[in-house]
mmCIF file of C-alpha atoms in Angstrom:
data_model
loop_
_atom_site.group_PDB
_atom_site.id
_atom_site.type_symbol
_atom_site.label_atom_id
_atom_site.label_comp_id
_atom_site.label_asym_id
_atom_site.label_seq_id
_atom_site.Cartn_x
_atom_site.Cartn_y
_atom_site.Cartn_z
ATOM 1 C CA MET A 221 -251.415 243.383 53.647
ATOM 2 C CA ALA A 222 -247.843 244.934 52.469
ATOM 3 C CA ASP A 223 -250.040 244.064 49.394
ATOM 4 C CA GLU A 224 -252.574 246.243 49.941
ATOM 5 C CA ARG A 225 -250.451 248.921 50.965
ATOM 6 C CA ARG A 226 -248.745 247.835 47.595
ATOM 7 C CA SER A 227 -251.733 248.615 45.788
ATOM 8 C CA GLY A 228 -251.745 252.066 45.342
ATOM 9 C CA SER A 229 -248.692 252.828 44.143
ATOM 10 C CA PRO A 230 -247.611 251.440 40.427
ATOM 11 C CA SER A 231 -244.020 249.638 40.793
ATOM 12 C CA GLY A 232 -242.311 248.977 38.290
ATOM 13 C CA GLY A 233 -243.032 245.779 36.892
ATOM 14 C CA ARG A 234 -246.346 244.992 39.361
ATOM 15 C CA GLY A 235 -247.304 247.902 36.771
ATOM 16 C CA ARG A 236 -247.097 246.504 33.693
ATOM 17 C CA GLY A 237 -248.698 242.901 34.442
ATOM 18 C CA ASN A 238 -251.034 245.485 35.381
ATOM 19 C CA ALA A 239 -252.084 247.085 32.233
ATOM 20 C CA LYS A 240 -251.674 243.866 30.210
ATOM 21 C CA ASN A 241 -254.013 241.844 32.750
ATOM 22 C CA THR A 242 -256.451 245.549 32.727
ATOM 23 C CA LYS A 243 -256.653 244.599 28.366
ATOM 24 C CA ASP A 244 -256.962 241.193 28.819
ATOM 25 C CA GLY A 245 -258.881 240.644 31.365
ATOM 26 C CA GLY A 246 -257.434 238.352 33.854
ATOM 27 C CA GLN A 247 -256.144 238.670 36.792
ATOM 28 C CA ARG A 248 -252.266 236.275 36.435
ATOM 29 C CA ARG A 249 -249.147 237.870 37.580
ATOM 30 C CA GLY A 250 -246.219 235.481 36.024
ATOM 31 C CA MET A 251 -246.573 234.582 31.876
ATOM 32 C CA PHE A 252 -245.829 231.307 30.934
ATOM 33 C CA ARG A 253 -245.789 229.631 27.856
ATOM 34 C CA ARG A 254 -248.252 227.497 27.201
ATOM 35 C CA ARG A 255 -247.583 224.190 28.821
ATOM 36 C CA LYS A 256 -247.506 220.975 26.668
ATOM 37 C CA ILE A 257 -247.637 217.879 28.595
ATOM 38 C CA CYS A 258 -245.890 214.426 27.269
ATOM 39 C CA LYS A 259 -248.254 212.247 25.873
ATOM 40 C CA PHE A 260 -246.257 209.351 27.372
ATOM 41 C CA CYS A 261 -246.391 210.793 30.677
ATOM 42 C CA THR A 262 -249.826 210.929 31.171
ATOM 43 C CA GLU A 263 -249.681 207.450 29.362
ATOM 44 C CA LYS A 264 -247.512 207.014 32.073
ATOM 45 C CA VAL A 265 -246.068 204.536 28.875
ATOM 46 C CA ASP A 266 -243.152 203.129 30.577
ATOM 47 C CA TYR A 267 -241.299 200.900 27.583
ATOM 48 C CA ILE A 268 -241.715 202.652 23.721
ATOM 49 C CA ASP A 269 -241.819 199.720 22.012
ATOM 50 C CA TYR A 270 -240.442 199.745 18.256
ATOM 51 C CA LYS A 271 -242.313 197.111 17.202
ATOM 52 C CA ASP A 272 -245.407 199.259 17.523
ATOM 53 C CA ALA A 273 -245.608 201.249 14.105
ATOM 54 C CA LYS A 274 -248.702 202.039 14.234
ATOM 55 C CA MET A 275 -248.380 203.966 18.114
ATOM 56 C CA LEU A 276 -244.939 205.427 16.407
ATOM 57 C CA LEU A 277 -246.501 206.753 13.708
ATOM 58 C CA PRO A 278 -248.140 210.741 15.046
ATOM 59 C CA PHE A 279 -244.337 211.179 15.488
ATOM 60 C CA VAL A 280 -243.024 211.329 11.892
ATOM 61 C CA PRO A 281 -245.910 213.538 10.349
ATOM 62 C CA GLU A 282 -245.031 213.921 6.421
ATOM 63 C CA ARG A 283 -241.909 213.761 5.340
ATOM 64 C CA ALA A 284 -240.962 211.126 7.326
ATOM 65 C CA LYS A 285 -239.287 213.315 10.093
ATOM 66 C CA ILE A 286 -239.177 211.987 14.257
ATOM 67 C CA LEU A 287 -241.132 215.348 14.838
ATOM 68 C CA PRO A 288 -238.938 217.601 17.599
ATOM 69 C CA ARG A 289 -239.621 217.321 21.161
ATOM 70 C CA ARG A 290 -240.610 221.376 21.321
ATOM 71 C CA ILE A 291 -243.749 220.597 19.263
ATOM 72 C CA SER A 292 -244.579 217.292 20.399
ATOM 73 C CA GLY A 293 -244.176 218.382 23.820
ATOM 74 C CA VAL A 294 -243.020 214.907 25.088
ATOM 75 C CA CYS A 295 -240.638 215.189 27.577
ATOM 76 C CA ALA A 296 -236.636 214.714 27.297
ATOM 77 C CA MET A 297 -236.801 211.591 28.581
ATOM 78 C CA HIS A 298 -238.943 210.295 26.185
ATOM 79 C CA GLN A 299 -237.783 211.784 23.737
ATOM 80 C CA ARG A 300 -234.742 209.762 23.517
ATOM 81 C CA LYS A 301 -236.522 206.640 23.887
ATOM 82 C CA LEU A 302 -238.896 207.379 20.905
ATOM 83 C CA GLN A 303 -235.762 207.697 18.926
ATOM 84 C CA THR A 304 -234.304 205.012 19.522
ATOM 85 C CA ALA A 305 -237.774 203.239 19.036
ATOM 86 C CA ILE A 306 -238.805 205.404 15.568
ATOM 87 C CA LYS A 307 -235.269 204.072 14.424
ATOM 88 C CA ARG A 308 -234.650 201.207 14.987
ATOM 89 C CA ALA A 309 -238.192 201.316 13.386
ATOM 90 C CA ARG A 310 -237.284 202.366 10.073
ATOM 91 C CA GLN A 311 -234.282 199.531 9.628
ATOM 92 C CA LEU A 312 -237.345 196.649 9.874
ATOM 93 C CA ALA A 313 -239.358 199.151 7.045
ATOM 94 C CA LEU A 314 -242.165 199.749 9.666
ATOM 95 C CA LEU A 315 -241.631 203.327 9.190
ATOM 96 C CA PRO A 316 -239.803 205.486 6.502
ATOM 97 C CA TYR A 317 -236.715 206.672 5.988
ATOM 98 C CA MET A 318 -237.798 209.385 3.725
ATOM 99 C CA THR A 319 -240.887 210.947 1.527
ATOM 100 C CA ASP A 320 -241.571 211.660 -1.870
ATOM 101 C CA MET B 155 -217.283 184.858 30.249
ATOM 102 C CA SER B 156 -220.041 186.450 28.874
ATOM 103 C CA GLN B 157 -223.676 186.455 30.067
ATOM 104 C CA ILE B 158 -226.732 185.972 28.982
ATOM 105 C CA ARG B 159 -229.163 188.368 27.956
ATOM 106 C CA GLN B 160 -232.409 189.112 26.654
ATOM 107 C CA TYR B 161 -232.388 190.176 22.960
ATOM 108 C CA GLU B 162 -234.990 190.119 20.354
ATOM 109 C CA LEU B 163 -234.972 189.291 16.613
ATOM 110 C CA VAL B 164 -236.954 190.759 13.894
ATOM 111 C CA TYR B 165 -236.529 189.158 10.456
ATOM 112 C CA ILE B 166 -238.479 189.575 7.274
ATOM 113 C CA MET B 167 -238.570 186.841 4.956
ATOM 114 C CA SER B 168 -239.107 187.081 1.570
ATOM 115 C CA PRO B 169 -242.659 187.392 0.623
ATOM 116 C CA ASP B 170 -242.500 184.664 -2.179
ATOM 117 C CA ALA B 171 -241.198 182.476 0.454
ATOM 118 C CA THR B 172 -243.601 179.385 1.744
ATOM 119 C CA GLU B 173 -245.307 178.676 4.651
ATOM 120 C CA GLN B 174 -242.260 175.626 5.338
ATOM 121 C CA GLU B 175 -239.799 177.762 4.615
ATOM 122 C CA ILE B 176 -240.455 179.896 7.040
ATOM 123 C CA THR B 177 -241.305 177.380 9.825
ATOM 124 C CA ASP B 178 -237.740 175.935 8.979
ATOM 125 C CA LEU B 179 -236.294 178.869 9.460
ATOM 126 C CA HIS B 180 -237.539 179.125 12.813
ATOM 127 C CA THR B 181 -236.495 175.419 13.814
ATOM 128 C CA GLN B 182 -233.349 176.222 12.681
ATOM 129 C CA VAL B 183 -233.025 179.464 15.168
ATOM 130 C CA GLU B 184 -233.808 177.758 17.879
ATOM 131 C CA SER B 185 -231.850 174.789 16.542
ATOM 132 C CA ILE B 186 -228.846 177.617 16.708
ATOM 133 C CA ILE B 187 -230.325 179.309 20.011
ATOM 134 C CA ALA B 188 -230.265 175.728 21.610
ATOM 135 C CA ARG B 189 -226.266 175.200 20.358
ATOM 136 C CA TYR B 190 -225.493 177.900 22.674
ATOM 137 C CA GLN B 191 -226.782 177.123 25.749
ATOM 138 C CA GLY B 192 -229.501 180.253 25.114
ATOM 139 C CA GLU B 193 -232.974 179.723 26.866
ATOM 140 C CA PHE B 194 -235.376 180.452 23.916
ATOM 141 C CA GLN B 195 -238.827 182.354 25.397
ATOM 142 C CA LYS B 196 -241.501 182.851 22.599
ATOM 143 C CA THR B 197 -241.834 183.399 18.706
ATOM 144 C CA GLU B 198 -244.252 186.265 16.774
ATOM 145 C CA ASN B 199 -245.461 185.296 13.640
ATOM 146 C CA TRP B 200 -246.403 188.794 12.157
ATOM 147 C CA GLY B 201 -248.568 187.430 9.060
ATOM 148 C CA ARG B 202 -247.608 189.104 5.699
ATOM 149 C CA ARG B 203 -246.651 192.783 6.075
ATOM 150 C CA ARG B 204 -246.247 196.117 3.710
ATOM 151 C CA MET B 205 -242.730 197.522 4.515
ATOM 152 C CA ALA B 206 -242.219 201.613 4.797
ATOM 153 C CA PHE B 207 -240.522 200.887 1.156
ATOM 154 C CA ARG B 208 -239.262 199.019 -1.132
ATOM 155 C CA ILE B 209 -235.601 196.962 0.230
ATOM 156 C CA GLY B 210 -234.387 194.988 -2.917
ATOM 157 C CA LYS B 211 -237.147 194.917 -5.371
ATOM 158 C CA HIS B 212 -239.844 193.293 -2.910
ATOM 159 C CA ARG B 213 -242.964 195.574 -1.532
ATOM 160 C CA GLU B 214 -243.538 193.003 1.398
ATOM 161 C CA GLY B 215 -242.801 190.650 3.607
ATOM 162 C CA THR B 216 -243.414 188.688 6.318
ATOM 163 C CA TYR B 217 -241.814 189.479 10.171
ATOM 164 C CA VAL B 218 -241.551 186.728 12.647
ATOM 165 C CA LEU B 219 -240.205 187.164 16.589
ATOM 166 C CA GLU B 220 -238.357 185.484 17.951
ATOM 167 C CA VAL B 221 -238.046 186.522 22.430
ATOM 168 C CA PHE B 222 -234.922 184.871 23.143
ATOM 169 C CA LYS B 223 -232.050 184.878 25.839
ATOM 170 C CA GLY B 224 -228.225 183.766 25.392
ATOM 171 C CA THR B 225 -224.552 185.317 25.341
ATOM 172 C CA GLY B 226 -222.968 187.681 22.554
ATOM 173 C CA GLU B 227 -221.882 184.669 20.742
ATOM 174 C CA LEU B 228 -225.162 183.365 20.424
ATOM 175 C CA THR B 229 -226.327 186.676 19.037
ATOM 176 C CA LYS B 230 -223.458 187.021 16.543
ATOM 177 C CA GLU B 231 -223.924 183.556 15.347
ATOM 178 C CA LEU B 232 -227.909 184.535 14.229
ATOM 179 C CA ASP B 233 -226.047 187.875 12.520
ATOM 180 C CA ARG B 234 -224.043 185.641 10.192
ATOM 181 C CA ARG B 235 -226.264 183.102 9.607
ATOM 182 C CA LEU B 236 -229.559 185.016 8.853
ATOM 183 C CA LYS B 237 -226.804 187.471 6.219
ATOM 184 C CA VAL B 238 -226.133 184.136 4.283
ATOM 185 C CA ILE B 239 -230.123 182.943 4.288
ATOM 186 C CA ASP B 240 -230.964 184.434 0.747
ATOM 187 C CA ASN B 241 -234.590 184.049 2.216
ATOM 188 C CA VAL B 242 -234.543 186.833 4.785
ATOM 189 C CA ILE B 243 -234.409 190.042 3.601
ATOM 190 C CA ARG B 244 -234.458 192.591 7.007
ATOM 191 C CA HIS B 245 -232.958 190.837 10.381
ATOM 192 C CA LEU B 246 -233.131 192.470 13.442
ATOM 193 C CA ILE B 247 -230.979 191.881 16.876
ATOM 194 C CA VAL B 248 -231.831 193.275 19.906
ATOM 195 C CA ARG B 249 -230.669 193.853 23.397
ATOM 196 C CA VAL B 250 -233.872 194.280 25.751
ATOM 197 C CA ASP B 251 -233.185 193.831 28.741
ATOM 198 C CA GLU B 252 -232.272 197.076 30.001
ATOM 199 C CA GLU B 253 -234.661 198.459 28.599
ATOM 200 C CA LEU B 254 -237.421 196.110 30.119
ATOM 201 C CA ARG B 255 -235.598 196.513 33.955
ATOM 202 C CA VAL B 256 -235.280 200.079 33.289
ATOM 203 C CA ALA B 257 -239.838 199.802 32.261
ATOM 204 C CA GLU B 258 -239.784 197.877 35.559
ATOM 205 C CA ARG B 259 -238.019 199.981 38.398
ATOM 206 C CA ASP B 260 -240.267 203.527 36.927
ATOM 207 C CA ARG B 261 -243.623 201.331 37.249
ATOM 208 C CA ALA B 262 -242.423 199.855 40.412
ATOM 209 C CA ARG B 263 -241.606 203.272 42.072
ATOM 210 C CA ARG B 264 -244.996 204.667 40.838
ATOM 211 C CA GLN B 265 -247.474 202.559 42.194
ATOM 212 C CA ALA B 266 -244.638 202.802 45.207
ATOM 213 C CA GLU B 267 -245.506 206.454 45.060
ATOM 214 C CA THR B 268 -249.218 206.038 44.537
ATOM 215 C CA GLN B 269 -249.197 203.064 47.335
ATOM 216 C CA ARG B 270 -247.561 205.860 49.364
ATOM 217 C CA ARG B 271 -249.956 208.622 48.433
ATOM 218 C CA ILE B 272 -253.067 206.466 49.606
ATOM 219 C CA ASP B 273 -251.543 205.764 52.665
ATOM 220 C CA ARG B 274 -251.609 209.819 53.332
ATOM 221 C CA GLY B 275 -254.558 209.853 51.503
ATOM 222 C CA LEU B 276 -253.669 212.115 49.427
ATOM 223 C CA PRO B 277 -255.091 212.611 45.989
ATOM 224 C CA VAL B 278 -254.009 210.289 43.684
ATOM 225 C CA GLY B 279 -251.735 211.325 39.601
ATOM 226 C CA GLY B 280 -249.463 213.751 41.608
ATOM 227 C CA PRO B 281 -250.334 218.074 41.615
ATOM 228 C CA ARG B 282 -250.428 219.263 37.963
ATOM 229 C CA ARG B 283 -249.878 222.719 37.229
ATOM 230 C CA GLY B 284 -251.737 225.335 35.964
ATOM 231 C CA ALA B 285 -255.242 223.599 33.589
ATOM 232 C CA SER B 286 -254.904 224.531 30.006
ATOM 233 C CA ASP B 287 -257.254 226.971 29.758
ATOM 234 C CA ASP B 288 -255.493 229.147 31.905
ATOM 235 C CA ASP B 289 -252.523 228.663 29.827
ATOM 236 C CA ARG B 290 -253.806 230.196 26.538
ATOM 237 C CA ASP B 291 -254.762 233.021 28.045
ATOM 238 C CA ASP B 292 -250.770 234.108 28.590
ATOM 239 C CA ASP B 293 -250.606 232.648 25.336
ATOM 240 C CA GLN B 294 -252.735 235.318 24.432
ATOM 241 C CA ALA B 295 -250.403 237.907 27.145
ATOM 242 C CA ASP B 296 -247.316 236.963 25.107
ATOM 243 C CA GLY B 297 -248.126 238.269 21.338
ATOM 244 C CA ALA B 298 -249.524 241.008 23.212
ATOM 245 C CA GLU B 299 -246.766 242.315 24.743
ATOM 246 C CA VAL B 300 -244.955 241.095 21.144
#
């Protein structure tokens, strides 16, 4: 009921949101970045195996650098595990250190 | 007093090594494990595979995995021996017990959570925030503001 009363008079933050929403035609209030999902969390992987090079390959694209988590969306815990797995795989020449 | 832990050993044999040499080395490893009161668990021969980069003058090698339980002294001895053998172009010993324990714990915890949800008649799989389509809208909104 409080909402109904307020809807007539545009208040600060709310007004800005509305202006944006009319352009979009959406009803969203908050602003979120696109939520990336952690591949390992959704697939319920507990142990990231350094021996499984095929599984690690998508995380070392092109230059064979480890894909940053801001791009892959992997959660912090799994990125840490992924990192050690990739480094171990590299020692065994299962993954490259670099490509030219 | 050193502790018994679980280890994984992977070594890469030179592609010139014969079948005989590979099995010889495997039995050698096994005997070292036995000598240090370790417990040999399993072995896996991945066969010849191409390496991601050259090591020395080799482009491929035969990978062998050994899983065993033992003390730190045992791994030290294995490490020393493998370094000396010319046919082994690379080897890696990794302690895995801790990681496997953590993985096991996580699995058990998730299973308990699923069970709890089933018992209470809640949807299994946990709440997920925001559907992907909504999020895409948000991204556009972000762009419009900048």
